[in-house]
Short mmCIF file of C-alpha atoms in Angstrom, two decimals:
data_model
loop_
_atom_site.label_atom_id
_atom_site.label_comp_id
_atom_site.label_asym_id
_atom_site.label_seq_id
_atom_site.Cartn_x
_atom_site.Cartn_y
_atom_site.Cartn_z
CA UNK Y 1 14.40 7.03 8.02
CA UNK Y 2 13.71 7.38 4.17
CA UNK Y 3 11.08 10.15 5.30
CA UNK Y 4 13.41 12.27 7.37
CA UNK Y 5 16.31 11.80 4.45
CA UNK Y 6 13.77 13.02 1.55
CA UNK Y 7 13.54 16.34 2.99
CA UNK Y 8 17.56 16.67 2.40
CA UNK Y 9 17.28 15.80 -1.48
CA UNK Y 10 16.24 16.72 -5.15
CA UNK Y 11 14.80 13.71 -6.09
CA UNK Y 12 14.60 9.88 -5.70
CA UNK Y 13 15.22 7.09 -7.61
CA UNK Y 14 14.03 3.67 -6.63
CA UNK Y 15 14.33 0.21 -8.49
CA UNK Y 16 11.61 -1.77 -7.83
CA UNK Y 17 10.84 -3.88 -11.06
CA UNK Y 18 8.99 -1.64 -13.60
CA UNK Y 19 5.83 -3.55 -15.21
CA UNK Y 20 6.17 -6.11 -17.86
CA UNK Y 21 6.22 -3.98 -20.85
CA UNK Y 22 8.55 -1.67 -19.18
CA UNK Y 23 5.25 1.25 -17.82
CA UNK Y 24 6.66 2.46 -15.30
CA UNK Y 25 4.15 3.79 -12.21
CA UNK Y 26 3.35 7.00 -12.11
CA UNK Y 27 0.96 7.31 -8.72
CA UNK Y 28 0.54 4.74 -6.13
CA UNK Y 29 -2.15 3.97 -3.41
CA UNK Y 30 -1.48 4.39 0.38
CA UNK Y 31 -1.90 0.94 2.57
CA UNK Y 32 -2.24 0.02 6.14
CA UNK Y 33 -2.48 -3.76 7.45
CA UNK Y 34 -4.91 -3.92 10.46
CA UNK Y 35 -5.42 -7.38 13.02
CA UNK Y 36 -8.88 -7.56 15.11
CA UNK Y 37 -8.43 -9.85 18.29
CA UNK Y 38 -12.13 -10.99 19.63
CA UNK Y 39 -12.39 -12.79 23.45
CA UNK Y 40 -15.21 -14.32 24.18
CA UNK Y 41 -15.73 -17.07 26.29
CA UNK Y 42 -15.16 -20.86 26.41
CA UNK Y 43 -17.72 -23.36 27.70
CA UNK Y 44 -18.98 -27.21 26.61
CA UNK Y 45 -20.31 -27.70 23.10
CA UNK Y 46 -22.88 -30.02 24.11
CA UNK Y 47 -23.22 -29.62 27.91
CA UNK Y 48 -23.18 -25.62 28.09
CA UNK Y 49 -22.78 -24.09 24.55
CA UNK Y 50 -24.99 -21.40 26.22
CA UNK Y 51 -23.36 -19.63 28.30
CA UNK Y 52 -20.09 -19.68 25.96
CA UNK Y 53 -19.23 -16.84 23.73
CA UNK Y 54 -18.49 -17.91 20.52
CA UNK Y 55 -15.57 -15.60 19.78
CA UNK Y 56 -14.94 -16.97 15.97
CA UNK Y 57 -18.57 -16.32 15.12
CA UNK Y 58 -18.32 -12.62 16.74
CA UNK Y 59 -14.94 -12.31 14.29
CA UNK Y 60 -16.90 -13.45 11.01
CA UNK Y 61 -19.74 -10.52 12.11
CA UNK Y 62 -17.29 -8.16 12.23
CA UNK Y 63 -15.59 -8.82 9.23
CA UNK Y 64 -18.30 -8.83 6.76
CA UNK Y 65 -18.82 -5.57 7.93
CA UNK Y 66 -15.42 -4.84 7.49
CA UNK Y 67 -15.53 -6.42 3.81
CA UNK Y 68 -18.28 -3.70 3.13
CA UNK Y 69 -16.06 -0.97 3.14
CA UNK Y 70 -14.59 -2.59 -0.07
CA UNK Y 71 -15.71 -0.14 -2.60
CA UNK Y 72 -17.18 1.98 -0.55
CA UNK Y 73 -15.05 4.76 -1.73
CA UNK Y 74 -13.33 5.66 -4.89
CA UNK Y 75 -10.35 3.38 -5.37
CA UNK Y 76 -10.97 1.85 -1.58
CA UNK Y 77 -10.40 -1.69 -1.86
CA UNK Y 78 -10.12 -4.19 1.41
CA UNK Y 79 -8.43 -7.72 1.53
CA UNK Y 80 -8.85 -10.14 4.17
CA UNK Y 81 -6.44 -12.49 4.12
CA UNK Y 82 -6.09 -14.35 7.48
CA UNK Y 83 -7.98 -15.75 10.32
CA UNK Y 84 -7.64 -18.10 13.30
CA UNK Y 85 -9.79 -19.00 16.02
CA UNK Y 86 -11.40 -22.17 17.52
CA UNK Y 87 -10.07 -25.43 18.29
CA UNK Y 88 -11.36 -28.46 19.77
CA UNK Y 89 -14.92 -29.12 17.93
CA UNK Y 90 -16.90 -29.38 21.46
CA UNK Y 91 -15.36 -26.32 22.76
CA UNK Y 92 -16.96 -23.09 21.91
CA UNK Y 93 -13.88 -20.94 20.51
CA UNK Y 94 -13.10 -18.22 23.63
CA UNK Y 95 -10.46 -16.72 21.11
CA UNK Y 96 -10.36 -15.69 17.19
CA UNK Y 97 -8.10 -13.26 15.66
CA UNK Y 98 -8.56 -11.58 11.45
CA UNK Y 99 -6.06 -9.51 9.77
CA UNK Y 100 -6.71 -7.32 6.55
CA UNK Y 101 -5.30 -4.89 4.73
CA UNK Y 102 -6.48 -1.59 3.18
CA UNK Y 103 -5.58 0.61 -0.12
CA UNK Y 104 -6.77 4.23 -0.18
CA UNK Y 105 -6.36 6.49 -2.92
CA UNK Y 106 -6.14 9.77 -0.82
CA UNK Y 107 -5.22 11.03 2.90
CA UNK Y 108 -8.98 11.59 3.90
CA UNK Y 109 -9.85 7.62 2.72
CA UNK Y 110 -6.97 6.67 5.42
CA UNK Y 111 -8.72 8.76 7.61
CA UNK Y 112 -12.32 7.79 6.71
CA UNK Y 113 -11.45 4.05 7.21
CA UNK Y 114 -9.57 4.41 10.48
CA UNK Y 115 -13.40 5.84 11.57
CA UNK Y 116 -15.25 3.19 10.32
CA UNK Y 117 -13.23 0.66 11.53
CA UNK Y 118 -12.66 2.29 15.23
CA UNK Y 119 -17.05 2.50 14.69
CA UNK Y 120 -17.65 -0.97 13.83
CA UNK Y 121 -14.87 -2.22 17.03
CA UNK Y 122 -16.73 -0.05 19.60
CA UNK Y 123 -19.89 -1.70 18.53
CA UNK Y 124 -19.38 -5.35 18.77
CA UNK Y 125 -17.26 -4.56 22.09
CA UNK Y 126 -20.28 -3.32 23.52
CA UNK Y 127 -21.80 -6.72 23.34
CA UNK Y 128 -22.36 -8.89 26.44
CA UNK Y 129 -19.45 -10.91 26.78
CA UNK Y 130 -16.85 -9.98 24.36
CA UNK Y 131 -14.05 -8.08 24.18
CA UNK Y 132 -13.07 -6.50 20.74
CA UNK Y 133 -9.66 -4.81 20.35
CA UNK Y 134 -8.43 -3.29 16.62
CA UNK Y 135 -4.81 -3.27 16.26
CA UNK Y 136 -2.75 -1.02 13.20
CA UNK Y 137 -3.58 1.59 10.79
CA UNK Y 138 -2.18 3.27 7.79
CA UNK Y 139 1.47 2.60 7.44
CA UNK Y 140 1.42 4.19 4.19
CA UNK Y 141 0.47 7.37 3.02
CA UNK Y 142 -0.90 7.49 -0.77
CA UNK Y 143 1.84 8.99 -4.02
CA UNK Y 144 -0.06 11.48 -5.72
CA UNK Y 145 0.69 12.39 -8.94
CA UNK Y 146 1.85 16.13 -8.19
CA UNK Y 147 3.05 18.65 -10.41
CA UNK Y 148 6.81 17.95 -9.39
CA UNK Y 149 6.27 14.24 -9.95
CA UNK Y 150 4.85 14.68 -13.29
CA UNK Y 151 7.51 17.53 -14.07
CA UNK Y 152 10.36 14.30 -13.38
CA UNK Y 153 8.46 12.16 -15.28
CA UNK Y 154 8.14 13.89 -18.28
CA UNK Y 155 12.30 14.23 -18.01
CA UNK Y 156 12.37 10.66 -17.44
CA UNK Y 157 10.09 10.06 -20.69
CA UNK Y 158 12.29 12.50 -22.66
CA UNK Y 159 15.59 10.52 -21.36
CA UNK Y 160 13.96 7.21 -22.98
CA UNK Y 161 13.28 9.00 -25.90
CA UNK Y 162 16.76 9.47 -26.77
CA UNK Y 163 17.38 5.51 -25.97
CA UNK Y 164 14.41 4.83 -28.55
CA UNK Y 165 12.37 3.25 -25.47
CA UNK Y 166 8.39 4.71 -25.21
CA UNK Y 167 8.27 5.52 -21.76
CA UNK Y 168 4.56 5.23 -20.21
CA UNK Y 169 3.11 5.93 -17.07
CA UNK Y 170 0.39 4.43 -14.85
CA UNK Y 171 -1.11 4.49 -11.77
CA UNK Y 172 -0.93 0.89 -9.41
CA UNK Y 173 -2.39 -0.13 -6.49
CA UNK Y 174 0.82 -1.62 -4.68
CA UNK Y 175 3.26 0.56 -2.32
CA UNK Y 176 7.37 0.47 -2.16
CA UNK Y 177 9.71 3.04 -0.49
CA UNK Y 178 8.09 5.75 -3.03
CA UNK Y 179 5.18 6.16 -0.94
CA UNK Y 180 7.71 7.49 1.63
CA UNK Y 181 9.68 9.64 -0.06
CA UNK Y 182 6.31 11.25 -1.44
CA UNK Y 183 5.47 11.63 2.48
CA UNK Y 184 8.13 14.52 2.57
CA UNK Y 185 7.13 15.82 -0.95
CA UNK Y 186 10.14 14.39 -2.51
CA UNK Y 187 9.29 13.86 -6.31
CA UNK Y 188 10.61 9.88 -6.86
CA UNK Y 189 10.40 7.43 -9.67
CA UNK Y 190 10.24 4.11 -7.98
CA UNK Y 191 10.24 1.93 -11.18
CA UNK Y 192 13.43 1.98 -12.72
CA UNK Y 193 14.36 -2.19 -12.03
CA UNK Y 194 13.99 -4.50 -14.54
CA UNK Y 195 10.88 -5.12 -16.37
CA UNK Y 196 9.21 -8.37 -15.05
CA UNK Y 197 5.99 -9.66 -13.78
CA UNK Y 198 3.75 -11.99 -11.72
CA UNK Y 199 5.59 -10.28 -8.52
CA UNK Y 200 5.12 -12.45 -4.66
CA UNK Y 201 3.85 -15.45 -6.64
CA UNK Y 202 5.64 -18.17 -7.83
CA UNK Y 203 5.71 -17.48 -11.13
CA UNK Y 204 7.42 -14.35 -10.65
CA UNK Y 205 9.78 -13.40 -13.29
CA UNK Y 206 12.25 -11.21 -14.90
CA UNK Y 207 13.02 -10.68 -18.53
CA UNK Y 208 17.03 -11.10 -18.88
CA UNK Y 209 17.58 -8.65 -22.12
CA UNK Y 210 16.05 -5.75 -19.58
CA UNK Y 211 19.30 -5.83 -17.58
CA UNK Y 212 21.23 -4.02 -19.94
CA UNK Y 213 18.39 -1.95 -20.87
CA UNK Y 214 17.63 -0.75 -18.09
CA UNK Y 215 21.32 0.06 -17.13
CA UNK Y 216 22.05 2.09 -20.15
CA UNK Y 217 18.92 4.20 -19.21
CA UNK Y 218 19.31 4.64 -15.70
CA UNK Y 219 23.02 5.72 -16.29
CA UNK Y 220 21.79 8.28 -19.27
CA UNK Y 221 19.42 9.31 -16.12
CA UNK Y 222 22.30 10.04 -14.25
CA UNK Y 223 24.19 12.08 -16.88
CA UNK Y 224 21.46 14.46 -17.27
CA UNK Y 225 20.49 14.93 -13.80
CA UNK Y 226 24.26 15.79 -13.27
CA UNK Y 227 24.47 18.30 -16.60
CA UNK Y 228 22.50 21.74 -16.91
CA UNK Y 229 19.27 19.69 -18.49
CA UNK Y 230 17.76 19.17 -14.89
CA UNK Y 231 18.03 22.31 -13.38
CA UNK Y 232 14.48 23.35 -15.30
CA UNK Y 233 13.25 20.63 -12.60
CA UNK Y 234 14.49 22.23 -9.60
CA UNK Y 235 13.45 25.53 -10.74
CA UNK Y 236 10.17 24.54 -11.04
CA UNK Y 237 10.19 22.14 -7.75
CA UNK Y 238 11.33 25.92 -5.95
CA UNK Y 239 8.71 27.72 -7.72
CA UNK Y 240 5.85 24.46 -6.37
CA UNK Y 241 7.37 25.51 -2.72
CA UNK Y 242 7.21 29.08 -2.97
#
């Protein structure tokens, strides 16, 4: 939805919790979660282990090779943060299933990685026995730092600058509803919340006197988008286009 709607709009603003000294992000990676599903074959630990297919050992192959695409590219990085598989300690596991997720820094990575993995699934399901299947894929693309994006955040910075706050940007490895605006070339600053840190942990937290700051500086964001002050940003957004 948010892609379709960008390509109806100037800009976007998005208030996901800026970092803990108030930086906001400037560029963002893309990210795509991914599950492998391995089928092998059950049989008797001690009377046939065999002619079972061990379908949790199969998994742990293919994931180390999926763990050495961490790096493997500028910025690439590769988490794997589930598995299951097995049960019963005399049965050899006939099912195992990993999930994982990816960040790429450009459009070719996601495209790059989708190979690799799609390489490493054909080759393991060619062994005797097993059955391989890769499920996902990039779900989002990468937020560039263009030229519109930096012309808005240099307006932001300028904005904060009139509320004494020194307005930084940086670049972050985690995604939020900016990545989709930036999908339909919609110039977005997606870090206008309150400043806070330790986010999905439990020691997640928010500092209380950024309420108000933030508020005062989102609604002098406001005023000037509405005045004659942002219409250098559109004419330069049309001139990007043209």
């Amino acid at each position: 939805y948010l892609i379709e709607r960008a390509k109806y709009h100037d800009v976007g603003l998005i208030f996901e919790p800026s970092l803990p000294d108030g930086t906001l992000v400037g560029a963002r990676k893309g990210s795509g979660n991914f599950t492998i599903r391995v089928k092998g074959k059950a049989s008797h630990a001690g009377r046939d282990i065999q002619s079972g297919r061990n379908a949790l050992v199969q998994l742990m192959k293919i994931l180390t090779e999926v763990e050495a695409l961490h790096g493997a590219r500028h910025d690439l990085t590769v988490n794997i943060a589930h598995v299951n598989g097995g049960g019963a300690l005399n049965m050899v596991p006939e099912h195992a299933l990993g999930r994982f997720n990816c960040r790429l820094a450009t459009v070719d990575d996601a495209v790059w990685v989708q190979d690799k993995l799609n390489e490493i699934v054909n080759r393991y399901n060619a062994d005797e026995g097993y059955e391989v299947d890769l499920f996902g894929g990039i779900t989002r693309n990468p937020k560039p730092a263009t030229d519109a994006n930096l012309n808005l955040q240099e307006f932001i910075k300028q904005t904060g600058s009139m509320l004494g706050l020194n307005v930084a940007f940086k670049h972050t490895g985690g995604v939020c509803d900016g990545n989709n605006l930036m999908q339909s070339g919609l110039p977005n600053v997606d870090t206008l919340g309150v400043r806070g840190g330790n986010i999905h942990s439990s020691d997640e937290y928010m500092v209380v006197e950024s309420l108000a700051e933030r508020a005062k500086f989102v609604a002098l964001i406001l005023m000037r988008m509405a005045s004659d002050e942002f219409k250098f940003l559109r004419d330069v957004e049309k001139q990007i286009e043209n």
